[in-house]
Amino acid sequence: MAKPTGFLEFERETPTRRAVESRVHDWLEVYEDFPVSHLKQQAARCMDCGIPFCHQGCPLGNIIPDWNDLVYRDKWQDAIERLHATNNFPEFTGRLCPAPCEGACVLGINSDPVTIKQVELTIIEHAFAAGWVKPQPARVKTGKTVAVIGSGPAGLAAAQQLARAGHGVTVFERDSRIGGLMRYGIPDFKMEKRFLDRRMEQMTAEGVVFRPGVNVGRDIDARELLAQFDAVCLSGGATHARNLEVPGRELEGVYYAMEYLPMQNKRNAGDEIPASRFISAEGKRVIILGGGDTGADCLGTALRQGAREILQYEILPKPPASRSSDNPWPTYPNIYRVSSAHEEGGARDYSVMTKSLSGENGKLTTLHAVRVEFVSEDGRQVMREVPGSEFAEPVDLIFLAMGFLGPEKPGMLEQLGVELTERGNVRGDENKMTSVPGVFTAGDMTRGQSLIVWAIAEGRAAARGIDQYLMGETLLPIN
């Protein structure tokens, strides 16, 4: 272990965020640099437990105690090799993952957990700066070809693993740039896209071919890919957004979060979007429905656009400040959190259910809602409206950030005829192959809406299954 008494000597510390009054006027990442001396102290807090539950908490199985020890001992090159052994893209997870590993940290039983996520991010950025992250093209080509549909973290992880195994890999993406949700759903203040571009350069040098602007299922029949490629990997995500089924939903001014967020990212990237089509919160009163990360992304974006006032409503009760009795360690802690966007402004309210929307001349003006409570009935929690709690709020824009219902069915999935689960996701076997031979699936398309670490783990698992299918054996890792 790094330092036997480290967890007794040092308190948990995380990077500071840039001043609110500064960062709300730009789209740069919010965190300031974290001194290496402080980071080594944080790595020293790792106890190298006899049973490291952080491994179980991380879907990728990251070997966390090992690289904590290596960072403390200044063995940075060994640390990045250990980190890359399980995670293709630690620069993405180090910025975007909610860190279930920290929720499972043994130190977190009675103290603050190790700052695993920041150690991970610093290792990869140190490695890039030192020039250690180089292309790893396959020494021998197999002559087999694979089409990967979707360029989010699952698709990219599968593509990189398969290319390094010697297969010819082509990634199809319906948007104009590669990256999927990371490119257009994640605001730049959470991850600047130069980090995504940097990794794309490495993958291109490894032989991966990227074909953005191709909507498989519309621009090209998905069945054609089965004739052109030896295997296909479906990694298009869970992009079917949950709708708000209330009167007035059709009014102008009500948008899905994923109609809103990509527009700002595209403008930041230099794309021309006419003012008549661009959704801006400038000078407007905004209500965000949904209290998760996507809702917070809408909040931070609307604040930077100059919204006059912002409310964020969540139908569930406010989470507790610390773990409840039914949320014990090492499960992921369902607790009240304050994101960088919440620091910047806006107000949050809980146990609120929208009943209807109203407007004038086809334009949204008012949200009508009611308070709800959750009561135990026959051993389960039931939601009930609180009598007399109805209220109305004036509003100019509403953003729906209420989650997703699985992959889109028309087009690609219908053409391929893959079997779906009872929840509407693409069904895959233990090797990630669908009901159609040679067609595999990975990420949210098969899991449903989930975490970036799960997406990368799924992509790596699908790559192993595809390699086994194509070659009869595989040396690619399980995780």
Short mmCIF file of C-alpha atoms in Angstrom, two decimals:
data_model
loop_
_atom_site.label_atom_id
_atom_site.label_comp_id
_atom_site.label_asym_id
_atom_site.label_seq_id
_atom_site.Cartn_x
_atom_site.Cartn_y
_atom_site.Cartn_z
CA MET A 1 0.00 0.00 0.00
CA ALA A 2 1.09 3.56 -0.65
CA LYS A 3 1.38 4.72 2.97
CA PRO A 4 0.08 2.62 5.85
CA THR A 5 -0.97 5.69 7.84
CA GLY A 6 -2.11 7.80 4.87
CA PHE A 7 -5.82 7.45 5.56
CA LEU A 8 -5.20 8.65 9.12
CA GLU A 9 -2.99 11.61 8.20
CA PHE A 10 -4.77 13.14 5.20
CA GLU A 11 -8.30 14.37 4.71
CA ARG A 12 -10.18 13.90 1.44
CA GLU A 13 -9.50 16.74 -0.98
CA THR A 14 -10.83 17.41 -4.48
CA PRO A 15 -9.93 20.04 -7.09
CA THR A 16 -11.40 23.48 -6.65
CA ARG A 17 -13.75 24.89 -9.25
CA ARG A 18 -13.17 28.18 -11.01
CA ALA A 19 -15.07 31.12 -9.57
CA VAL A 20 -18.74 31.09 -10.57
CA GLU A 21 -18.70 34.70 -11.74
CA SER A 22 -15.95 33.76 -14.19
CA ARG A 23 -16.94 30.35 -15.49
CA VAL A 24 -20.59 31.17 -16.31
CA HIS A 25 -19.29 33.45 -19.07
CA ASP A 26 -17.40 30.76 -20.96
CA TRP A 27 -17.65 27.10 -21.99
CA LEU A 28 -14.35 25.91 -20.54
CA GLU A 29 -14.12 23.11 -17.99
CA VAL A 30 -14.95 24.26 -14.49
CA TYR A 31 -12.15 22.58 -12.52
CA GLU A 32 -8.77 24.11 -11.75
CA ASP A 33 -5.51 22.14 -11.83
CA PHE A 34 -4.88 19.90 -8.83
CA PRO A 35 -1.30 20.05 -7.48
CA VAL A 36 0.56 16.76 -7.81
CA SER A 37 1.71 16.98 -4.19
CA HIS A 38 -1.91 17.07 -3.08
CA LEU A 39 -2.79 14.22 -5.43
CA LYS A 40 -0.08 12.00 -3.98
CA GLN A 41 -1.53 12.58 -0.53
CA GLN A 42 -4.92 11.51 -1.82
CA ALA A 43 -3.40 8.37 -3.35
CA ALA A 44 -1.73 7.71 0.00
CA ARG A 45 -5.18 7.47 1.63
CA CYS A 46 -5.81 4.18 -0.22
CA MET A 47 -5.58 1.33 2.30
CA ASP A 48 -4.98 -1.48 -0.26
CA CYS A 49 -7.79 -3.44 1.40
CA GLY A 50 -7.67 -7.20 1.64
CA ILE A 51 -10.88 -7.21 -0.40
CA PRO A 52 -10.83 -4.03 -2.52
CA PHE A 53 -14.53 -3.33 -2.99
CA CYS A 54 -13.66 -0.47 -5.35
CA HIS A 55 -12.98 -3.22 -7.93
CA GLN A 56 -16.55 -4.44 -7.50
CA GLY A 57 -17.92 -0.88 -7.59
CA CYS A 58 -16.28 -0.22 -10.97
CA PRO A 59 -17.88 -2.07 -13.91
CA LEU A 60 -14.50 -1.96 -15.66
CA GLY A 61 -12.77 -3.71 -12.78
CA ASN A 62 -10.13 -0.98 -12.60
CA ILE A 63 -7.14 -2.09 -10.50
CA ILE A 64 -7.43 0.97 -8.29
CA PRO A 65 -5.16 0.17 -5.31
CA ASP A 66 -2.31 -0.66 -7.69
CA TRP A 67 -2.30 2.66 -9.47
CA ASN A 68 -2.86 4.60 -6.26
CA ASP A 69 0.34 3.03 -4.92
CA LEU A 70 2.22 3.71 -8.16
CA VAL A 71 1.19 7.39 -8.18
CA TYR A 72 2.34 7.80 -4.59
CA ARG A 73 5.71 6.30 -5.58
CA ASP A 74 6.03 8.52 -8.69
CA LYS A 75 5.85 5.52 -11.02
CA TRP A 76 3.57 7.26 -13.48
CA GLN A 77 4.37 5.17 -16.55
CA ASP A 78 3.57 1.98 -14.68
CA ALA A 79 0.38 3.62 -13.42
CA ILE A 80 -0.93 4.43 -16.91
CA GLU A 81 -0.16 0.92 -18.13
CA ARG A 82 -2.15 -0.50 -15.22
CA LEU A 83 -5.00 1.95 -15.85
CA HIS A 84 -5.16 1.33 -19.61
CA ALA A 85 -5.23 -2.43 -18.98
CA THR A 86 -8.91 -2.13 -18.01
CA ASN A 87 -10.05 1.26 -19.34
CA ASN A 88 -9.60 2.50 -22.91
CA PHE A 89 -10.59 6.08 -22.11
CA PRO A 90 -9.76 7.17 -18.55
CA GLU A 91 -9.76 10.81 -19.66
CA PHE A 92 -13.50 10.45 -20.32
CA THR A 93 -14.41 8.50 -17.19
CA GLY A 94 -12.17 10.74 -15.07
CA ARG A 95 -14.33 13.69 -16.12
CA LEU A 96 -17.80 12.19 -16.60
CA CYS A 97 -18.19 9.12 -14.41
CA PRO A 98 -20.11 9.53 -11.11
CA ALA A 99 -17.47 7.29 -9.52
CA PRO A 100 -19.30 4.23 -8.16
CA CYS A 101 -15.82 3.04 -7.17
CA GLU A 102 -15.69 5.79 -4.54
CA GLY A 103 -19.10 4.74 -3.26
CA ALA A 104 -17.64 1.24 -2.74
CA CYS A 105 -14.36 2.41 -1.18
CA VAL A 106 -13.80 0.63 2.15
CA LEU A 107 -12.59 3.87 3.71
CA GLY A 108 -16.07 5.23 3.02
CA ILE A 109 -17.59 2.96 5.69
CA ASN A 110 -16.77 5.48 8.39
CA SER A 111 -14.86 8.26 6.64
CA ASP A 112 -14.62 10.07 3.31
CA PRO A 113 -13.61 7.75 0.45
CA VAL A 114 -10.42 8.03 -1.58
CA THR A 115 -10.57 10.55 -4.43
CA ILE A 116 -10.18 7.76 -6.98
CA LYS A 117 -11.65 9.66 -9.90
CA GLN A 118 -9.15 12.53 -9.66
CA VAL A 119 -6.19 10.16 -9.38
CA GLU A 120 -7.42 8.39 -12.52
CA LEU A 121 -7.77 11.65 -14.45
CA THR A 122 -4.35 12.92 -13.40
CA ILE A 123 -2.66 9.66 -14.46
CA ILE A 124 -3.99 9.85 -18.01
CA GLU A 125 -3.33 13.57 -18.43
CA HIS A 126 0.20 13.08 -17.12
CA ALA A 127 0.65 10.26 -19.63
CA PHE A 128 -0.56 12.36 -22.56
CA ALA A 129 1.71 15.23 -21.54
CA ALA A 130 4.69 12.86 -21.31
CA GLY A 131 3.99 11.39 -24.75
CA TRP A 132 3.31 7.89 -23.44
CA VAL A 133 -0.10 7.50 -25.07
CA LYS A 134 0.76 6.32 -28.55
CA PRO A 135 -1.15 4.47 -31.28
CA GLN A 136 -1.04 0.69 -30.91
CA PRO A 137 -1.76 -0.67 -34.41
CA ALA A 138 -2.05 -4.42 -34.74
CA ARG A 139 1.11 -6.18 -35.85
CA VAL A 140 -0.89 -8.71 -37.87
CA LYS A 141 -4.12 -8.07 -39.77
CA THR A 142 -6.79 -10.77 -39.71
CA GLY A 143 -8.53 -9.76 -42.93
CA LYS A 144 -11.86 -9.67 -41.05
CA THR A 145 -14.03 -6.55 -41.05
CA VAL A 146 -16.41 -5.15 -38.44
CA ALA A 147 -18.97 -2.34 -38.66
CA VAL A 148 -19.57 -0.49 -35.40
CA ILE A 149 -22.78 1.56 -35.45
CA GLY A 150 -22.70 4.42 -32.97
CA SER A 151 -19.65 6.32 -31.74
CA GLY A 152 -20.40 6.81 -28.07
CA PRO A 153 -18.13 5.29 -25.42
CA ALA A 154 -19.39 1.73 -26.04
CA GLY A 155 -18.84 1.91 -29.79
CA LEU A 156 -15.44 3.55 -29.46
CA ALA A 157 -14.24 1.03 -26.87
CA ALA A 158 -15.36 -1.88 -29.07
CA ALA A 159 -13.74 -0.29 -32.13
CA GLN A 160 -10.39 0.27 -30.45
CA GLN A 161 -10.22 -3.23 -29.00
CA LEU A 162 -11.14 -4.82 -32.34
CA ALA A 163 -8.65 -2.70 -34.30
CA ARG A 164 -5.87 -3.69 -31.91
CA ALA A 165 -6.85 -7.33 -32.42
CA GLY A 166 -6.13 -6.86 -36.14
CA HIS A 167 -9.62 -6.47 -37.59
CA GLY A 168 -10.63 -3.80 -40.08
CA VAL A 169 -13.05 -1.54 -38.18
CA THR A 170 -15.40 1.10 -39.56
CA VAL A 171 -17.42 3.26 -37.16
CA PHE A 172 -20.68 4.71 -38.49
CA GLU A 173 -22.17 7.79 -36.78
CA ARG A 174 -25.33 9.59 -37.83
CA ASP A 175 -24.20 12.97 -36.48
CA SER A 176 -21.69 15.13 -38.30
CA ARG A 177 -18.92 14.46 -35.78
CA ILE A 178 -17.74 11.37 -33.91
CA GLY A 179 -18.40 10.98 -30.20
CA GLY A 180 -22.10 10.31 -29.70
CA LEU A 181 -23.45 11.55 -26.39
CA MET A 182 -19.99 12.70 -25.32
CA ARG A 183 -19.83 15.00 -28.33
CA TYR A 184 -23.31 16.48 -28.34
CA GLY A 185 -24.98 15.59 -25.03
CA ILE A 186 -22.20 16.56 -22.62
CA PRO A 187 -21.66 20.34 -22.33
CA ASP A 188 -18.16 21.62 -22.94
CA PHE A 189 -17.91 22.89 -19.36
CA LYS A 190 -17.93 19.24 -18.25
CA MET A 191 -15.61 17.97 -20.98
CA GLU A 192 -13.96 20.06 -23.66
CA LYS A 193 -14.12 18.26 -26.97
CA ARG A 194 -10.40 18.59 -27.63
CA PHE A 195 -9.95 15.58 -25.36
CA LEU A 196 -12.30 13.58 -27.55
CA ASP A 197 -10.49 14.71 -30.71
CA ARG A 198 -7.16 13.71 -29.20
CA ARG A 199 -8.29 10.13 -28.71
CA MET A 200 -9.84 10.01 -32.21
CA GLU A 201 -6.41 10.83 -33.65
CA GLN A 202 -4.93 7.84 -31.85
CA MET A 203 -7.67 5.51 -33.06
CA THR A 204 -7.33 6.72 -36.65
CA ALA A 205 -3.61 5.95 -36.48
CA GLU A 206 -4.54 2.47 -35.22
CA GLY A 207 -6.57 1.88 -38.39
CA VAL A 208 -10.12 2.69 -37.28
CA VAL A 209 -12.15 4.30 -40.10
CA PHE A 210 -14.71 6.88 -39.01
CA ARG A 211 -17.77 7.61 -41.14
CA PRO A 212 -19.77 10.43 -39.55
CA GLY A 213 -22.96 11.72 -41.15
CA VAL A 214 -24.21 8.22 -42.02
CA ASN A 215 -27.53 7.24 -40.47
CA VAL A 216 -27.67 3.44 -40.67
CA GLY A 217 -31.28 2.47 -41.19
CA ARG A 218 -32.02 5.57 -43.24
CA ASP A 219 -29.02 6.51 -45.40
CA ILE A 220 -28.01 2.87 -45.74
CA ASP A 221 -30.06 -0.25 -45.07
CA ALA A 222 -28.69 -2.05 -42.03
CA ARG A 223 -28.96 -5.38 -43.85
CA GLU A 224 -26.45 -4.16 -46.42
CA LEU A 225 -23.83 -3.98 -43.70
CA LEU A 226 -24.30 -7.67 -43.01
CA ALA A 227 -23.27 -8.36 -46.59
CA GLN A 228 -20.34 -5.91 -46.51
CA PHE A 229 -18.84 -6.80 -43.11
CA ASP A 230 -18.02 -10.02 -41.29
CA ALA A 231 -19.63 -8.75 -38.07
CA VAL A 232 -21.69 -5.79 -36.89
CA CYS A 233 -21.76 -4.17 -33.45
CA LEU A 234 -24.85 -2.15 -32.48
CA SER A 235 -23.91 0.61 -30.04
CA GLY A 236 -26.36 3.38 -30.88
CA GLY A 237 -27.37 4.17 -27.30
CA ALA A 238 -30.73 4.55 -25.57
CA THR A 239 -31.86 7.65 -27.42
CA HIS A 240 -35.64 7.25 -27.13
CA ALA A 241 -36.36 10.08 -24.66
CA ARG A 242 -39.15 9.84 -22.10
CA ASN A 243 -41.97 12.19 -23.10
CA LEU A 244 -44.22 14.36 -20.94
CA GLU A 245 -47.71 12.99 -21.53
CA VAL A 246 -49.81 15.95 -20.37
CA PRO A 247 -52.17 18.43 -22.06
CA GLY A 248 -50.23 21.26 -23.67
CA ARG A 249 -47.12 19.23 -24.50
CA GLU A 250 -47.43 20.36 -28.13
CA LEU A 251 -46.97 24.06 -27.28
CA GLU A 252 -43.98 25.92 -28.69
CA GLY A 253 -41.31 26.21 -26.02
CA VAL A 254 -41.27 22.59 -24.79
CA TYR A 255 -38.17 20.64 -25.85
CA TYR A 256 -36.36 17.45 -25.03
CA ALA A 257 -32.99 18.01 -23.37
CA MET A 258 -31.34 16.29 -26.33
CA GLU A 259 -32.95 18.75 -28.71
CA TYR A 260 -31.48 21.60 -26.68
CA LEU A 261 -27.99 20.57 -25.54
CA PRO A 262 -26.53 19.50 -28.92
CA MET A 263 -27.29 22.88 -30.48
CA GLN A 264 -24.99 24.75 -28.09
CA ASN A 265 -22.23 22.19 -28.51
CA LYS A 266 -22.49 22.51 -32.28
CA ARG A 267 -22.26 26.29 -32.07
CA ASN A 268 -19.23 25.97 -29.80
CA ALA A 269 -17.67 23.74 -32.48
CA GLY A 270 -18.25 26.41 -35.12
CA ASP A 271 -21.36 25.03 -36.80
CA GLU A 272 -23.75 27.53 -38.33
CA ILE A 273 -27.21 27.26 -36.77
CA PRO A 274 -29.75 29.88 -37.87
CA ALA A 275 -31.24 31.95 -35.05
CA SER A 276 -34.70 30.80 -36.12
CA ARG A 277 -33.77 27.19 -35.23
CA PHE A 278 -31.45 27.77 -32.30
CA ILE A 279 -32.95 27.17 -28.85
CA SER A 280 -31.69 29.87 -26.49
CA ALA A 281 -32.61 30.56 -22.87
CA GLU A 282 -31.35 34.13 -23.00
CA GLY A 283 -33.61 36.43 -20.99
CA LYS A 284 -36.17 33.67 -20.42
CA ARG A 285 -37.76 31.95 -17.46
CA VAL A 286 -36.83 28.27 -17.71
CA ILE A 287 -38.17 25.14 -16.01
CA ILE A 288 -36.23 21.89 -16.21
CA LEU A 289 -38.16 18.68 -15.55
CA GLY A 290 -35.81 16.03 -14.19
CA GLY A 291 -33.29 16.21 -11.38
CA GLY A 292 -30.46 14.07 -12.78
CA ASP A 293 -27.23 14.83 -14.61
CA THR A 294 -28.97 15.73 -17.86
CA GLY A 295 -31.12 18.25 -16.01
CA ALA A 296 -27.98 19.75 -14.47
CA ASP A 297 -26.43 19.96 -17.94
CA CYS A 298 -29.46 21.93 -19.12
CA LEU A 299 -29.13 24.17 -16.07
CA GLY A 300 -25.47 25.00 -16.67
CA THR A 301 -26.12 25.61 -20.36
CA ALA A 302 -29.12 27.89 -19.74
CA LEU A 303 -27.17 29.89 -17.17
CA ARG A 304 -24.36 30.49 -19.66
CA GLN A 305 -26.88 31.54 -22.29
CA GLY A 306 -28.21 34.20 -19.92
CA ALA A 307 -31.49 32.79 -18.63
CA ARG A 308 -33.43 35.21 -16.43
CA GLU A 309 -34.56 32.56 -13.93
CA ILE A 310 -34.36 28.76 -13.76
CA LEU A 311 -36.33 26.20 -11.77
CA GLN A 312 -35.54 22.48 -11.74
CA TYR A 313 -38.31 20.09 -10.71
CA GLU A 314 -37.92 16.44 -9.70
CA ILE A 315 -40.89 14.13 -9.10
CA LEU A 316 -39.02 12.08 -6.46
CA PRO A 317 -38.37 13.26 -2.89
CA LYS A 318 -35.20 15.16 -2.03
CA PRO A 319 -32.38 12.66 -1.34
CA PRO A 320 -30.91 12.53 2.17
CA ALA A 321 -27.62 14.22 3.05
CA SER A 322 -26.08 10.84 3.94
CA ARG A 323 -26.82 7.17 3.27
CA SER A 324 -30.17 5.89 4.46
CA SER A 325 -30.59 2.50 6.12
CA ASP A 326 -31.78 0.90 2.86
CA ASN A 327 -28.76 2.27 0.94
CA PRO A 328 -25.79 0.72 2.79
CA TRP A 329 -22.14 0.64 1.79
CA PRO A 330 -20.88 -0.56 -0.72
CA THR A 331 -23.91 0.28 -2.89
CA TYR A 332 -23.80 3.55 -4.79
CA PRO A 333 -24.86 6.29 -2.33
CA ASN A 334 -28.19 7.87 -3.25
CA ILE A 335 -27.57 11.18 -1.52
CA TYR A 336 -28.11 14.87 -2.16
CA ARG A 337 -25.42 16.21 -4.47
CA VAL A 338 -24.46 19.67 -5.65
CA SER A 339 -23.01 19.73 -9.17
CA SER A 340 -21.01 22.61 -10.59
CA ALA A 341 -24.14 23.81 -12.39
CA HIS A 342 -26.14 23.88 -9.15
CA GLU A 343 -23.45 26.07 -7.60
CA GLU A 344 -23.93 28.57 -10.39
CA GLY A 345 -27.62 29.34 -9.94
CA GLY A 346 -31.16 28.14 -10.34
CA ALA A 347 -33.43 26.59 -7.72
CA ARG A 348 -34.32 22.93 -7.18
CA ASP A 349 -37.63 21.59 -5.93
CA TYR A 350 -38.67 18.02 -5.22
CA SER A 351 -41.87 15.92 -5.12
CA VAL A 352 -43.40 17.98 -7.93
CA MET A 353 -45.52 16.45 -10.70
CA THR A 354 -46.54 18.36 -13.82
CA LYS A 355 -50.28 18.12 -14.54
CA SER A 356 -50.63 20.26 -17.66
CA LEU A 357 -49.17 23.12 -19.69
CA SER A 358 -51.00 26.12 -21.08
CA GLY A 359 -50.18 29.01 -23.36
CA GLU A 360 -51.35 31.70 -25.72
CA ASN A 361 -51.33 31.62 -29.52
CA GLY A 362 -49.64 28.22 -29.46
CA LYS A 363 -46.77 29.38 -27.25
CA LEU A 364 -46.02 28.11 -23.75
CA THR A 365 -46.77 30.48 -20.87
CA THR A 366 -47.62 28.40 -17.78
CA LEU A 367 -46.80 25.10 -16.08
CA HIS A 368 -49.49 23.63 -13.83
CA ALA A 369 -48.24 21.22 -11.16
CA VAL A 370 -49.08 19.52 -7.88
CA ARG A 371 -47.08 18.33 -4.89
CA VAL A 372 -46.82 14.57 -4.39
CA GLU A 373 -45.88 12.30 -1.52
CA PHE A 374 -44.76 8.69 -1.38
CA VAL A 375 -46.51 6.43 1.10
CA SER A 376 -46.10 2.75 1.92
CA GLU A 377 -48.92 0.56 0.67
CA ASP A 378 -48.79 -3.25 0.79
CA GLY A 379 -45.03 -3.12 1.21
CA ARG A 380 -44.31 -0.80 -1.70
CA GLN A 381 -44.00 2.93 -2.19
CA VAL A 382 -46.99 4.55 -3.88
CA MET A 383 -47.12 8.14 -5.15
CA ARG A 384 -50.12 10.25 -4.21
CA GLU A 385 -51.03 13.83 -4.94
CA VAL A 386 -51.16 16.13 -1.91
CA PRO A 387 -54.68 17.64 -1.72
CA GLY A 388 -54.76 21.41 -2.16
CA SER A 389 -51.12 21.63 -3.27
CA GLU A 390 -51.78 22.64 -6.87
CA PHE A 391 -49.77 25.58 -8.17
CA ALA A 392 -48.86 27.32 -11.44
CA GLU A 393 -45.57 28.80 -12.64
CA PRO A 394 -45.06 31.23 -15.51
CA VAL A 395 -42.51 29.84 -17.95
CA ASP A 396 -41.01 30.56 -21.36
CA LEU A 397 -39.04 27.35 -21.91
CA ILE A 398 -39.37 23.82 -20.58
CA PHE A 399 -36.63 21.22 -21.01
CA LEU A 400 -37.55 17.56 -20.56
CA ALA A 401 -34.70 15.71 -18.85
CA MET A 402 -36.67 12.74 -17.52
CA GLY A 403 -34.53 9.90 -18.79
CA PHE A 404 -34.74 7.52 -21.73
CA LEU A 405 -36.83 4.48 -22.66
CA GLY A 406 -34.28 2.47 -24.61
CA PRO A 407 -33.09 2.52 -28.23
CA GLU A 408 -35.06 3.88 -31.16
CA LYS A 409 -36.87 1.01 -32.88
CA PRO A 410 -37.67 2.35 -36.41
CA GLY A 411 -34.98 2.00 -39.04
CA MET A 412 -31.91 -0.02 -38.09
CA LEU A 413 -33.40 -2.34 -35.46
CA GLU A 414 -36.52 -3.06 -37.47
CA GLN A 415 -34.47 -3.78 -40.60
CA LEU A 416 -32.21 -6.21 -38.76
CA GLY A 417 -35.08 -7.85 -36.89
CA VAL A 418 -33.08 -8.33 -33.68
CA GLU A 419 -34.92 -9.68 -30.66
CA LEU A 420 -35.72 -7.15 -27.92
CA THR A 421 -36.05 -7.60 -24.17
CA GLU A 422 -39.29 -6.99 -22.31
CA ARG A 423 -37.98 -3.47 -21.59
CA GLY A 424 -37.41 -2.76 -25.27
CA ASN A 425 -33.62 -3.04 -25.29
CA VAL A 426 -31.64 -5.16 -27.75
CA ARG A 427 -31.19 -8.65 -26.33
CA GLY A 428 -27.65 -10.03 -26.29
CA ASP A 429 -26.27 -13.36 -25.07
CA GLU A 430 -23.27 -13.91 -22.77
CA ASN A 431 -20.97 -13.00 -25.69
CA LYS A 432 -23.06 -9.90 -26.56
CA MET A 433 -24.41 -11.47 -29.77
CA THR A 434 -28.01 -10.69 -30.69
CA SER A 435 -30.60 -13.10 -32.10
CA VAL A 436 -29.11 -12.37 -35.55
CA PRO A 437 -25.84 -14.29 -36.10
CA GLY A 438 -22.88 -11.97 -36.53
CA VAL A 439 -24.70 -8.98 -35.04
CA PHE A 440 -23.56 -7.94 -31.58
CA THR A 441 -24.72 -5.21 -29.20
CA ALA A 442 -23.13 -3.03 -26.53
CA GLY A 443 -23.82 -0.12 -24.22
CA ASP A 444 -27.10 1.60 -23.49
CA MET A 445 -28.69 -0.01 -26.55
CA THR A 446 -28.63 -3.30 -24.65
CA ARG A 447 -28.41 -2.18 -21.00
CA GLY A 448 -30.72 0.80 -21.13
CA GLN A 449 -29.70 4.24 -19.87
CA SER A 450 -26.57 3.76 -17.77
CA LEU A 451 -23.11 5.06 -16.82
CA ILE A 452 -20.13 5.76 -19.07
CA VAL A 453 -18.10 3.09 -17.26
CA TRP A 454 -20.76 0.52 -18.08
CA ALA A 455 -20.72 1.64 -21.71
CA ILE A 456 -16.96 1.15 -22.01
CA ALA A 457 -17.16 -2.20 -20.22
CA GLU A 458 -19.94 -3.28 -22.59
CA GLY A 459 -17.90 -2.22 -25.61
CA ARG A 460 -14.90 -4.21 -24.43
CA ALA A 461 -17.08 -7.24 -23.77
CA ALA A 462 -18.65 -7.00 -27.23
CA ALA A 463 -15.21 -6.75 -28.83
CA ARG A 464 -14.18 -9.95 -27.07
CA GLY A 465 -17.34 -11.69 -28.27
CA ILE A 466 -16.82 -10.50 -31.85
CA ASP A 467 -13.16 -11.55 -31.87
CA GLN A 468 -14.15 -14.99 -30.59
CA TYR A 469 -16.86 -15.25 -33.27
CA LEU A 470 -14.51 -14.24 -36.09
CA MET A 471 -11.41 -16.15 -35.06
CA GLY A 472 -12.66 -19.08 -32.98
CA GLU A 473 -10.60 -17.85 -30.02
CA THR A 474 -9.69 -14.56 -28.43
CA LEU A 475 -7.00 -13.02 -26.27
CA LEU A 476 -8.99 -9.87 -25.58
CA PRO A 477 -9.72 -9.37 -21.86
CA ILE A 478 -13.12 -10.08 -20.37
CA ASN A 479 -13.27 -6.60 -18.81
#
